[in-house]
CSV table of C-alpha atoms in Angstrom, one decimal:
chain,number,residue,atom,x,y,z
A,11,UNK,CA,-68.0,33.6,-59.2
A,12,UNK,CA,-67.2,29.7,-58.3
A,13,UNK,CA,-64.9,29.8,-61.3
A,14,UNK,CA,-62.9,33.4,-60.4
A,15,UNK,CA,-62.6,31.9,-56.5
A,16,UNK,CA,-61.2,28.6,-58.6
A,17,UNK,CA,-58.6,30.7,-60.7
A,18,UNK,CA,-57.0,33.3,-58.4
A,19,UNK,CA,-56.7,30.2,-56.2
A,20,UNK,CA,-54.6,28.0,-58.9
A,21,UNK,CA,-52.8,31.7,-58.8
A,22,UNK,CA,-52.0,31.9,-55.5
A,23,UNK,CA,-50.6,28.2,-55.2
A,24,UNK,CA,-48.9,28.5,-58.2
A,25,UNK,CA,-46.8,31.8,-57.2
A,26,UNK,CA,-46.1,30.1,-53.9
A,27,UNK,CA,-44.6,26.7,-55.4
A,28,UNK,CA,-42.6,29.5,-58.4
A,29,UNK,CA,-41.0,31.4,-55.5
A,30,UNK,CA,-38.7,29.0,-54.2
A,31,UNK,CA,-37.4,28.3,-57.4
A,32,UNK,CA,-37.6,32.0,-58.3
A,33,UNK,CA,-34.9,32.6,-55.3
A,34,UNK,CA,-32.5,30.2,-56.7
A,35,UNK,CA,-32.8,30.5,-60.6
A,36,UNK,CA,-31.6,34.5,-61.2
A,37,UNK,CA,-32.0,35.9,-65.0
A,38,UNK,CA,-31.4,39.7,-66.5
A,39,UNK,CA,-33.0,39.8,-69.8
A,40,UNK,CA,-31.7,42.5,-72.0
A,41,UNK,CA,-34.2,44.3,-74.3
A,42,UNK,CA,-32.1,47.0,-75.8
A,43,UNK,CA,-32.1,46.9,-79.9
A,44,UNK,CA,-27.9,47.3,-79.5
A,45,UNK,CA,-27.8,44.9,-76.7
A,46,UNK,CA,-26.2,48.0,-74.7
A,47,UNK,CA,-26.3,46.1,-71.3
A,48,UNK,CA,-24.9,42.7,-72.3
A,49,UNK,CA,-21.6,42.2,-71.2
A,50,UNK,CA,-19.4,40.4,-73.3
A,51,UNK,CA,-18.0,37.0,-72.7
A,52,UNK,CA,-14.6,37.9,-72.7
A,53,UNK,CA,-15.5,40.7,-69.8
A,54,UNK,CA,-17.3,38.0,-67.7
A,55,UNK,CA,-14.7,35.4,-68.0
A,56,UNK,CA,-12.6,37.4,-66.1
A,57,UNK,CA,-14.6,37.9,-63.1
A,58,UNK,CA,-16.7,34.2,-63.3
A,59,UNK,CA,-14.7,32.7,-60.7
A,60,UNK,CA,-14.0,35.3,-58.2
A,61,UNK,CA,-14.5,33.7,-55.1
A,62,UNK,CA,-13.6,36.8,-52.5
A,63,UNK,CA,-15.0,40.3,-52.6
A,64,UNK,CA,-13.9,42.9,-55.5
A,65,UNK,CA,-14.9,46.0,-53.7
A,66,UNK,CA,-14.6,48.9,-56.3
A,67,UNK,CA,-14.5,52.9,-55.4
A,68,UNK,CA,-15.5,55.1,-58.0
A,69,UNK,CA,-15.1,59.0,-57.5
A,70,UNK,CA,-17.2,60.0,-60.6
A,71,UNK,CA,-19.7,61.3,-57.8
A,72,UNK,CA,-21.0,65.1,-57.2
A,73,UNK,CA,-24.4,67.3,-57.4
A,74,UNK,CA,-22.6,69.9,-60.3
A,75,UNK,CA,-21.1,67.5,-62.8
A,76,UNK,CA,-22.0,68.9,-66.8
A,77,UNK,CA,-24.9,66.7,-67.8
A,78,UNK,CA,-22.7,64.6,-70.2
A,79,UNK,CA,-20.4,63.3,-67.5
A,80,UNK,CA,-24.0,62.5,-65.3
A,81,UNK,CA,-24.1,60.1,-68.6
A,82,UNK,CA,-21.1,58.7,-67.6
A,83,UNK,CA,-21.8,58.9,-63.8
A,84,UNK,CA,-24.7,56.5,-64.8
A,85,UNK,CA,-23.3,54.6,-67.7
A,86,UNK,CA,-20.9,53.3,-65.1
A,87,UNK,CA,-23.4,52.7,-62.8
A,88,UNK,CA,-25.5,50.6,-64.9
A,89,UNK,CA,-22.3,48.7,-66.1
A,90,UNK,CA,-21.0,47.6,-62.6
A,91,UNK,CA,-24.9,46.6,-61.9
A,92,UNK,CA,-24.1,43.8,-65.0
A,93,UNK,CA,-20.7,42.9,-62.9
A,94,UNK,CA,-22.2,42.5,-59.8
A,95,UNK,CA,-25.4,40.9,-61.0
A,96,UNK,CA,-23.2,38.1,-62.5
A,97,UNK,CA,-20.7,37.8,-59.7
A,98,UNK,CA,-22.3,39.2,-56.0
A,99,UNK,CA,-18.5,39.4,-55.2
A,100,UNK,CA,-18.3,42.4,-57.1
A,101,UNK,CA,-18.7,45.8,-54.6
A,102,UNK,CA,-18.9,49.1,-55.8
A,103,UNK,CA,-19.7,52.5,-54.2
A,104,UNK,CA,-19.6,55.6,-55.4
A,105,UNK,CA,-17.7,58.5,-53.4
A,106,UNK,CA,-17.3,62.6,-53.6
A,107,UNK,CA,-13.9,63.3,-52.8
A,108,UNK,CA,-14.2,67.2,-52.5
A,109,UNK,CA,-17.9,67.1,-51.0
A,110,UNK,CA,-16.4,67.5,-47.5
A,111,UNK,CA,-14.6,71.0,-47.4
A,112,UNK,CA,-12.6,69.9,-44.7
A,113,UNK,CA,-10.9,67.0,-46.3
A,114,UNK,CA,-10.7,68.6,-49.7
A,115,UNK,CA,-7.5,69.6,-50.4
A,116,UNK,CA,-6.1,66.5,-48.5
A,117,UNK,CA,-8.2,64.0,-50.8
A,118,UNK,CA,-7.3,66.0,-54.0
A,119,UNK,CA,-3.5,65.6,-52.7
A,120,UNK,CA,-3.5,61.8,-52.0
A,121,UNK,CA,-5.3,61.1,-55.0
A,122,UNK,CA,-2.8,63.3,-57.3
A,123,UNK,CA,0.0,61.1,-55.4
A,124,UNK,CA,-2.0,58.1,-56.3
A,125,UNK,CA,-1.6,59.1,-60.4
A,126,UNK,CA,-5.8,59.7,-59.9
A,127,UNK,CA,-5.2,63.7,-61.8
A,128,UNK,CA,-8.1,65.9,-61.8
A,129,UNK,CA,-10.4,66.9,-64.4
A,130,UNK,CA,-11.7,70.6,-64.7
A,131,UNK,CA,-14.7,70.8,-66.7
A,132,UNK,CA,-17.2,73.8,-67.7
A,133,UNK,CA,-20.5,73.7,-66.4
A,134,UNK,CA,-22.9,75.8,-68.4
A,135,UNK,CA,-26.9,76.1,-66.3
A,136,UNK,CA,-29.2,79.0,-66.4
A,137,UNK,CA,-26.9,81.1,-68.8
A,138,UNK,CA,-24.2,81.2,-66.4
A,139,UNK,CA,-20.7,79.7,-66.9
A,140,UNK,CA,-18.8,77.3,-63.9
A,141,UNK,CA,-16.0,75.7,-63.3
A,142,UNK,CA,-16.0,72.1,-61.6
A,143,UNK,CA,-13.4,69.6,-60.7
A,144,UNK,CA,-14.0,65.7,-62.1
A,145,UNK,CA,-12.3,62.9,-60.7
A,146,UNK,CA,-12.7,60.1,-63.7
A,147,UNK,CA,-11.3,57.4,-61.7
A,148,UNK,CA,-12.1,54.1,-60.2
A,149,UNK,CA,-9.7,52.1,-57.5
A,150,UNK,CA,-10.2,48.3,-57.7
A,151,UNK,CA,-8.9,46.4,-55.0
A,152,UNK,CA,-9.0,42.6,-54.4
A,153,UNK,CA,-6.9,40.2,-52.2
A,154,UNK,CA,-4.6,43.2,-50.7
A,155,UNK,CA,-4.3,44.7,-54.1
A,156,UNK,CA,-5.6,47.8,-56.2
A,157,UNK,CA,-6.0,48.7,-59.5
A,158,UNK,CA,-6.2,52.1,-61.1
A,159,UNK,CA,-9.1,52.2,-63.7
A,160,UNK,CA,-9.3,55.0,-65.7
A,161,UNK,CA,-13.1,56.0,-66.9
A,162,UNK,CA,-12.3,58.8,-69.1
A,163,UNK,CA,-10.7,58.1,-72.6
A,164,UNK,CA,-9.2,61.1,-73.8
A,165,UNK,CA,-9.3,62.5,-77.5
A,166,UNK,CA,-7.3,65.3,-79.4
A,167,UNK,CA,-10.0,68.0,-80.3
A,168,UNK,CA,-12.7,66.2,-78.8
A,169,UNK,CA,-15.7,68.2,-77.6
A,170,UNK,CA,-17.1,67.1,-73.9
A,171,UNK,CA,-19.8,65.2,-76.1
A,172,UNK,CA,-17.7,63.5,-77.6
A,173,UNK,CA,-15.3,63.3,-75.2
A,174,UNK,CA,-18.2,61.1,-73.0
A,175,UNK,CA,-19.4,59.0,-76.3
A,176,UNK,CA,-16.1,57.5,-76.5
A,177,UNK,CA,-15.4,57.1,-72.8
A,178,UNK,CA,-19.2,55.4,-72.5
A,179,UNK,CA,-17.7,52.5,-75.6
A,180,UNK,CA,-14.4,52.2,-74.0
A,181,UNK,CA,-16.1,51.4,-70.4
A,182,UNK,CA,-16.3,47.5,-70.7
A,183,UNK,CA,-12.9,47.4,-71.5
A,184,UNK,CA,-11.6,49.6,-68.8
A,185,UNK,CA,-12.8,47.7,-66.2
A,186,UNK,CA,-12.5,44.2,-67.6
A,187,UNK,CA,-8.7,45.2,-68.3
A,188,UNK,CA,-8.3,46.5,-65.0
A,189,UNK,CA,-10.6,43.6,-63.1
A,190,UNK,CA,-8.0,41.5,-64.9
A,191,UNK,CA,-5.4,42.4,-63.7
A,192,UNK,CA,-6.6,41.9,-60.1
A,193,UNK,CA,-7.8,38.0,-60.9
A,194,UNK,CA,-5.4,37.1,-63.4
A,195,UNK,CA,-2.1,36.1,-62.8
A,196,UNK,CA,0.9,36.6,-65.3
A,197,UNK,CA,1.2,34.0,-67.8
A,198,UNK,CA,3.5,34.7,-70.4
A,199,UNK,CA,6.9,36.1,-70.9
A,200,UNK,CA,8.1,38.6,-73.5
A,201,UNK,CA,11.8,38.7,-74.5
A,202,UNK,CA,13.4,42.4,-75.2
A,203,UNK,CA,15.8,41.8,-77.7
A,204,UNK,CA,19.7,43.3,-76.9
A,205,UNK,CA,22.7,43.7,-78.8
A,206,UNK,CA,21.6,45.0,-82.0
A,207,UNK,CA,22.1,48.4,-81.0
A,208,UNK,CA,18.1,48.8,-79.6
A,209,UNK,CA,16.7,51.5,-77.8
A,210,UNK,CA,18.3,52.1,-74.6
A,211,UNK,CA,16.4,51.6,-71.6
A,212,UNK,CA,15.3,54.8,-70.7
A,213,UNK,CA,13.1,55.4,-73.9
A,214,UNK,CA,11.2,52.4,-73.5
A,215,UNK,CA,10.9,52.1,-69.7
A,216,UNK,CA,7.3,53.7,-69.7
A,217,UNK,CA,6.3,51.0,-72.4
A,218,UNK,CA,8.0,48.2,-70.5
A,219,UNK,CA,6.4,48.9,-67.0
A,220,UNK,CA,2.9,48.9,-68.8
A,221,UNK,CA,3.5,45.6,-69.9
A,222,UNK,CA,4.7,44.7,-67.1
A,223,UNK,CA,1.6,44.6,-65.5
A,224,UNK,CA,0.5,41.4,-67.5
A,225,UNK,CA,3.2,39.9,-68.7
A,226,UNK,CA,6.8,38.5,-67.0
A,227,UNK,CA,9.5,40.6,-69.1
A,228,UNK,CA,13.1,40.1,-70.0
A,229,UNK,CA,16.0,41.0,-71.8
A,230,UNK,CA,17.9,38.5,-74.6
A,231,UNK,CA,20.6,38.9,-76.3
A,232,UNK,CA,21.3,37.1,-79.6
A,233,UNK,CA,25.6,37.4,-79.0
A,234,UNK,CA,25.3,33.4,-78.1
A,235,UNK,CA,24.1,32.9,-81.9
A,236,UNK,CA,27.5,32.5,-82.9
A,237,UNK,CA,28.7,29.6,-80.9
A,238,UNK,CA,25.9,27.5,-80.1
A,239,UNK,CA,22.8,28.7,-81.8
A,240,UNK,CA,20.7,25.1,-81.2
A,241,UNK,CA,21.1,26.8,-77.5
A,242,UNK,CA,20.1,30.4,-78.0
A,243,UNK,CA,17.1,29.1,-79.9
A,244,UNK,CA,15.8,26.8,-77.4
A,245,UNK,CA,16.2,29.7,-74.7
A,246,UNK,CA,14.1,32.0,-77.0
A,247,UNK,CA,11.2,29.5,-77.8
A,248,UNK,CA,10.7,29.7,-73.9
A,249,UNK,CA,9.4,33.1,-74.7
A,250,UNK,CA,5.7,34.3,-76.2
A,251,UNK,CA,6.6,37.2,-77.8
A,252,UNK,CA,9.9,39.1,-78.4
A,253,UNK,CA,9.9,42.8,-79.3
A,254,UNK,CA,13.0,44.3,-81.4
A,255,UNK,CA,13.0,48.4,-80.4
A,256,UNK,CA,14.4,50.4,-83.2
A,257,UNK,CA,17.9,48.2,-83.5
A,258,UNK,CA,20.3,50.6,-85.3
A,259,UNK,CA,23.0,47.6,-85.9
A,260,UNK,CA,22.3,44.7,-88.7
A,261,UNK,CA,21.8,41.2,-88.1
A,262,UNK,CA,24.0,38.5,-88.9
A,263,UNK,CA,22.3,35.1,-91.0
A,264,UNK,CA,22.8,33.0,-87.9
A,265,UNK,CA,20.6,35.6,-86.0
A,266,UNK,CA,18.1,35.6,-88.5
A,267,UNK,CA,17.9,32.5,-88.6
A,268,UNK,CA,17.3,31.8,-84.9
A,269,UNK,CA,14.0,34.0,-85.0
A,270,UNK,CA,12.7,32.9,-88.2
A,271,UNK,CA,13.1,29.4,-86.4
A,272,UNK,CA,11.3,30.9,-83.7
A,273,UNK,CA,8.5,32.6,-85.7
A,274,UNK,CA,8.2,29.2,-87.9
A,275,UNK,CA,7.5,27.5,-84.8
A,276,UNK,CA,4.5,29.9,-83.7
A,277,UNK,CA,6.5,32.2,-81.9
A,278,UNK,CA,5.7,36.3,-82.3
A,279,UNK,CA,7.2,39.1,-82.4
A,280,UNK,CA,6.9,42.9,-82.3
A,281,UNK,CA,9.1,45.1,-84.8
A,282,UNK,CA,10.0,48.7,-84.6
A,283,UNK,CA,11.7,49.7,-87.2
A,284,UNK,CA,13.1,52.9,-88.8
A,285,UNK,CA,14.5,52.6,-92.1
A,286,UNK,CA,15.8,55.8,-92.7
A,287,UNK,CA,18.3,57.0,-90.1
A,288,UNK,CA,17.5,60.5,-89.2
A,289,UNK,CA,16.6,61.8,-85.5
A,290,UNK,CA,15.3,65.1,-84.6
A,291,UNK,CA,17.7,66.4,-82.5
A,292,UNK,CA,20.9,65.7,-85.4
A,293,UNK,CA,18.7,68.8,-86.7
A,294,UNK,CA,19.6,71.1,-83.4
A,295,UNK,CA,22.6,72.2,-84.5
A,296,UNK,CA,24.0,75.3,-85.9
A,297,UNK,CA,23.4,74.5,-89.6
A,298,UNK,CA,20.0,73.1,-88.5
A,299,UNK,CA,20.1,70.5,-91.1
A,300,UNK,CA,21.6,66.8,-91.2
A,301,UNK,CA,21.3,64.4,-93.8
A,302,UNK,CA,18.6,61.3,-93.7
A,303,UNK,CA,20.2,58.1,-94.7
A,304,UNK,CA,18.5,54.6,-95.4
A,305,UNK,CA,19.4,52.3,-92.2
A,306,UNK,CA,20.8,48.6,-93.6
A,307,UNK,CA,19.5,46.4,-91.1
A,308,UNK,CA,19.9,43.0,-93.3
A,309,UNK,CA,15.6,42.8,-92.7
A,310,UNK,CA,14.9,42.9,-96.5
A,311,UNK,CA,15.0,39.1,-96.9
A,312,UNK,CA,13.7,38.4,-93.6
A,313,UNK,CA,10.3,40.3,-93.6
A,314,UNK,CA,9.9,39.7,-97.2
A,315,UNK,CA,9.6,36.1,-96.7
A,316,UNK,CA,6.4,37.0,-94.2
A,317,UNK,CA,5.1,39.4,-97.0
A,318,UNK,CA,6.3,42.6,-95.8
A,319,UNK,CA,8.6,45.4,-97.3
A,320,UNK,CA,10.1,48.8,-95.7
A,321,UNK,CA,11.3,51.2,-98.5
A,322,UNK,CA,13.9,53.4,-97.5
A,323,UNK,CA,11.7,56.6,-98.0
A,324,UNK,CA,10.3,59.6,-96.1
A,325,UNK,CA,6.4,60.0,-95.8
A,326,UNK,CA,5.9,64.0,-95.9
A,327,UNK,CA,2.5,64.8,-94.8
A,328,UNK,CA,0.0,67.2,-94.7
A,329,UNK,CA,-1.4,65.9,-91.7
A,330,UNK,CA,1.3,65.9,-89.2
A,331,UNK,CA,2.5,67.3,-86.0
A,332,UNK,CA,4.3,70.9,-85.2
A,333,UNK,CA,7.4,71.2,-84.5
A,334,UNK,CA,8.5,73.1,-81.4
A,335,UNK,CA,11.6,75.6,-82.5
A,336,UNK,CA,12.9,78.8,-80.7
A,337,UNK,CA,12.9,81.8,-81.7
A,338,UNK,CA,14.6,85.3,-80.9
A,339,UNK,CA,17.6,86.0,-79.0
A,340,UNK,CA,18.6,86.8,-75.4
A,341,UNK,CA,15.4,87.4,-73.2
A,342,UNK,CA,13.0,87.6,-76.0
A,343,UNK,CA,13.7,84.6,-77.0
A,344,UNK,CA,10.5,82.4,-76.9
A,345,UNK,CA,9.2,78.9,-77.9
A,346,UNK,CA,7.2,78.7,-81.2
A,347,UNK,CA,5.0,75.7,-82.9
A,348,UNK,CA,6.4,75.6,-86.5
A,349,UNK,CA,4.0,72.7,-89.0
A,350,UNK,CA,6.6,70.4,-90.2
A,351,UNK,CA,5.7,67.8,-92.5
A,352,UNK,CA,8.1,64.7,-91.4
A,353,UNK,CA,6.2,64.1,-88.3
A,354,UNK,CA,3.1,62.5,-89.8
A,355,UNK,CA,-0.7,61.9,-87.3
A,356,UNK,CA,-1.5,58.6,-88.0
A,357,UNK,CA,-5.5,57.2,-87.1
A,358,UNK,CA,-7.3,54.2,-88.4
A,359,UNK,CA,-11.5,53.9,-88.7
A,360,UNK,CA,-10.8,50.2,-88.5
A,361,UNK,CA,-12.5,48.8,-85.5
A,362,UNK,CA,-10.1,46.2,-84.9
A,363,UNK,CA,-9.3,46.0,-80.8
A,364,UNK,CA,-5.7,47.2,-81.1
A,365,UNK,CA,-6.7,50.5,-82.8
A,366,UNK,CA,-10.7,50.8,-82.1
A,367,UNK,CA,-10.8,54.6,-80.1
A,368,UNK,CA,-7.4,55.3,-80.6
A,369,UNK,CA,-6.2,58.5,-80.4
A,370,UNK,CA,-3.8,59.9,-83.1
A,371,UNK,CA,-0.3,58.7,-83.1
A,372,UNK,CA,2.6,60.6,-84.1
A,373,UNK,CA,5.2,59.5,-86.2
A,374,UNK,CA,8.5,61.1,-86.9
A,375,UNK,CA,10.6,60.4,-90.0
A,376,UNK,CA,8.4,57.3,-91.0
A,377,UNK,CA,8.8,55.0,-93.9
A,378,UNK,CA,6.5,53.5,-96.0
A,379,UNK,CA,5.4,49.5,-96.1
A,380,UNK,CA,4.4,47.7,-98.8
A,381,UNK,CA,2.3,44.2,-98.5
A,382,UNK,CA,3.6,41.3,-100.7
A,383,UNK,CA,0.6,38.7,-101.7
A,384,UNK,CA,1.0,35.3,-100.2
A,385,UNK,CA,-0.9,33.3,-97.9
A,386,UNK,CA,-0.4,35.0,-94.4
A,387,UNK,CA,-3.2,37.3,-93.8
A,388,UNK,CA,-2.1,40.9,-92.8
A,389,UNK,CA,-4.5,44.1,-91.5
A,390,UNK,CA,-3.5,47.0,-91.6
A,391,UNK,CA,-4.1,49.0,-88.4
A,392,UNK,CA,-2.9,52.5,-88.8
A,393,UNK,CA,-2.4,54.9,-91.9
A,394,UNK,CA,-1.0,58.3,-92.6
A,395,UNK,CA,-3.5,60.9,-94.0
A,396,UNK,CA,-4.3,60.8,-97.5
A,397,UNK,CA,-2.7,64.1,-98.1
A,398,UNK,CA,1.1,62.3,-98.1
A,399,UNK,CA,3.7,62.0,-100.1
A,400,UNK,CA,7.1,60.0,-100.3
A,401,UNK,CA,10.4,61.4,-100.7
A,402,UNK,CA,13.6,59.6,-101.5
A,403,UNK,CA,17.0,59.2,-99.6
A,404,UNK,CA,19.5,60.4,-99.2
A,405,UNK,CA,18.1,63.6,-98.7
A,406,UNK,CA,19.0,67.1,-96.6
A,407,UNK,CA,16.2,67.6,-93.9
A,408,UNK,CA,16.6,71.3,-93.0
A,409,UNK,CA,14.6,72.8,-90.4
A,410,UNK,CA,14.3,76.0,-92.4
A,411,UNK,CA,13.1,74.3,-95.7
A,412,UNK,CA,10.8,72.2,-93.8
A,413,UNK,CA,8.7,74.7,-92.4
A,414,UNK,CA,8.7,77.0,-95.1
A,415,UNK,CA,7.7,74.5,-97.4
A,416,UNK,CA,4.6,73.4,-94.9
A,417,UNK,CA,3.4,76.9,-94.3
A,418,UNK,CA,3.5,77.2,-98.7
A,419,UNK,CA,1.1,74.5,-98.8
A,420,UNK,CA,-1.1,76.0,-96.4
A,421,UNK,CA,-0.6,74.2,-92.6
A,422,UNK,CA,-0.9,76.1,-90.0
């Protein structure tokens, strides 16, 4: 008895001289075989120094939501737990938009206005069929500004399982990106290249104001080359990254020479290139055929040096895209999905960040690319389907030949 009285005693003192410490010194120990709840570094790097309050909405909230969604509901849950157990300035709550009838329509309004769309899902309970509305959103708003966060990663053909699995992996990200953006000001610049004919504003300016929210973005124009290259050069090596969009006109030597100065030098670039010139809408015409021409942008030497090549071919593929055509005449006329093999889906099972969860790609009129050996290291992120073929050029791209020739191989 002496001896009990003489242990829970050592006990008790003990757990009173452990609890002062215990307040100060915080640990989460994950026990998961997959490590499910362990943020990664890169995700709490972003939010480590936060010294003022991150206070996060999220309006994946209701009572009928189809039990792979509640997933999500609590996947995020959990995963904002992680931020906020690391950083106490992190504030989340969840909120039901539509649970108050009288505010309803008003919320759903503001929130459309906001780019926060709806989701309608199918509820399926007790043999019956439903229809509820799903707002996968988050708002993130720190130091007088907010960030949307987007929880649901959408898929071509996905089923709502699916649809959730994917969503649930690409969680981390979403918020880290979007976190980021709130604590992390712009660093780096990228240069968009002019005067070679690019792609006019208007068919980029979706892609440019993503960027825009992490990088500083500008155009430049290579027409200085000529006279005082030493000039142009040092203006571009001011620049991270400069992205050529689909030039159309060649470059000169003194302009290649500039950005292979500038790549030699550790600068990068972004190239988006069509060898074959051949658009979609030469075909609307009354013949409803044009002829596809290799594009002579003077590149050859240039990326070949970096041990890359662009043949001037066409990839047909099996695996491609319709082709939207109309059909009839006067008011019977109606719009009609046609296959058509020159628009080829491109996916990738590589798990590299750029492409991990990415959803099919479509390509029109693409060319293939062939990898020289040398030293530079090159991954291949994105492939067309292994039911392709290449076709040489010049070549007549008809829009009647086209689709006859896909529906004889059996795409429908």
């Amino acid at each position: 008895m002496n001896k009990s009285i003489k242990h829970i005693a050592i006990l008790v003192i003990g757990l009173i001289l452990i609890n002062p410490a215990a307040q100060k010194i915080y640990k989460r120990f994950d026990l998961t075989s997959d490590q499910r709840y362990t943020l990664n570094e890169a995700s709490l790097n972003v939010v480590k120094h936060v010294e003022s309050p991150i206070v996060i909405d999220v309006f994946l909230e209701g009572d009928d939501f189809p039990s792979e969604f509640r997933r999500l509901q609590t996947e995020t849950k959990q995963l904002l737990e992680e931020f906020a157990a690391y950083n106490s300035n992190i504030i989340f709550n969840f909120i039901n938009p539509i649970a108050d009838e009288a505010t309803r329509n008003q919320n759903i309004q503001q929130l459309n206005q906001r780019g926060l769309t709806p989701m309608q899902m199918s509820v399926q309970e007790n043999g019956k069929q439903s229809q509820t509305v799903i707002f996968p959103w988050a708002l993130a708003s720190y130091n007088d500004q907010t960030v949307i966060i987007p929880l649901v990663k959408n898929k071509i053909g996905a089923s709502q399982q699916e649809l959730v699995t994917n969503s649930v992996q690409h969680l981390e990200y979403a918020f880290a990106d979007g976190l980021s953006k709130l604590v992390n000001p712009k660093r780096h610049k990228i240069a968009i290249l002019k005067g070679n004919n690019e792609l006019p504003d208007e068919y980029v300016a979706d892609f440019l104001k993503t960027l825009g929210q992490y990088y500083y973005i500008a155009p430049f124009t290579l027409d200085s080359v000529a006279s005082n290259p030493q000039k142009t050069s040092k203006s571009l090596n001011t620049y991270d990254l400069f992205i050529a969009a689909k030039p159309t006109e060649a470059f000169t030597e003194e302009e290649k020479y500039v950005l292979d100065q500038y790549t030699m030098h550790g600068g990068k670039s972004l190239w988006m290139v069509d060898a074959i010139a051949m658009e979609q809408d030469s075909l609307f015409n009354e013949a409803g055929k044009n002829i596809a021409v290799p594009r002579d942008l003077n590149l050859t030497d240039f990326f070949f040096k970096y041990g890359v090549r662009i043949n001037p071919l066409l990839v047909s593929s099996m695996y491609s895209a319709p082709i939207t055509l109309a059909t009839g005449s006067g008011s019977e006329s109606r719009f009609q999905q046609f296959p058509w093999t020159y628009s080829p889906l491109a996916k990738s099972e590589s798990k590299h960040p750029i492409v991990n969860n990415l959803n099919f790609l479509k390509f029109d009129f693409a060319s293939p690319m062939d990898t020289l050996k040398n030293a530079i290291k090159k991954t291949i992120l994105l492939q067309s389907g292994p039911l392709s073929k290449l076709e040489g050029t010049p070549r007549e791209i008809s829009l009647g030949h086209g689709v006859k020739r896909a529906r004889s191989k059996g795409i429908y």
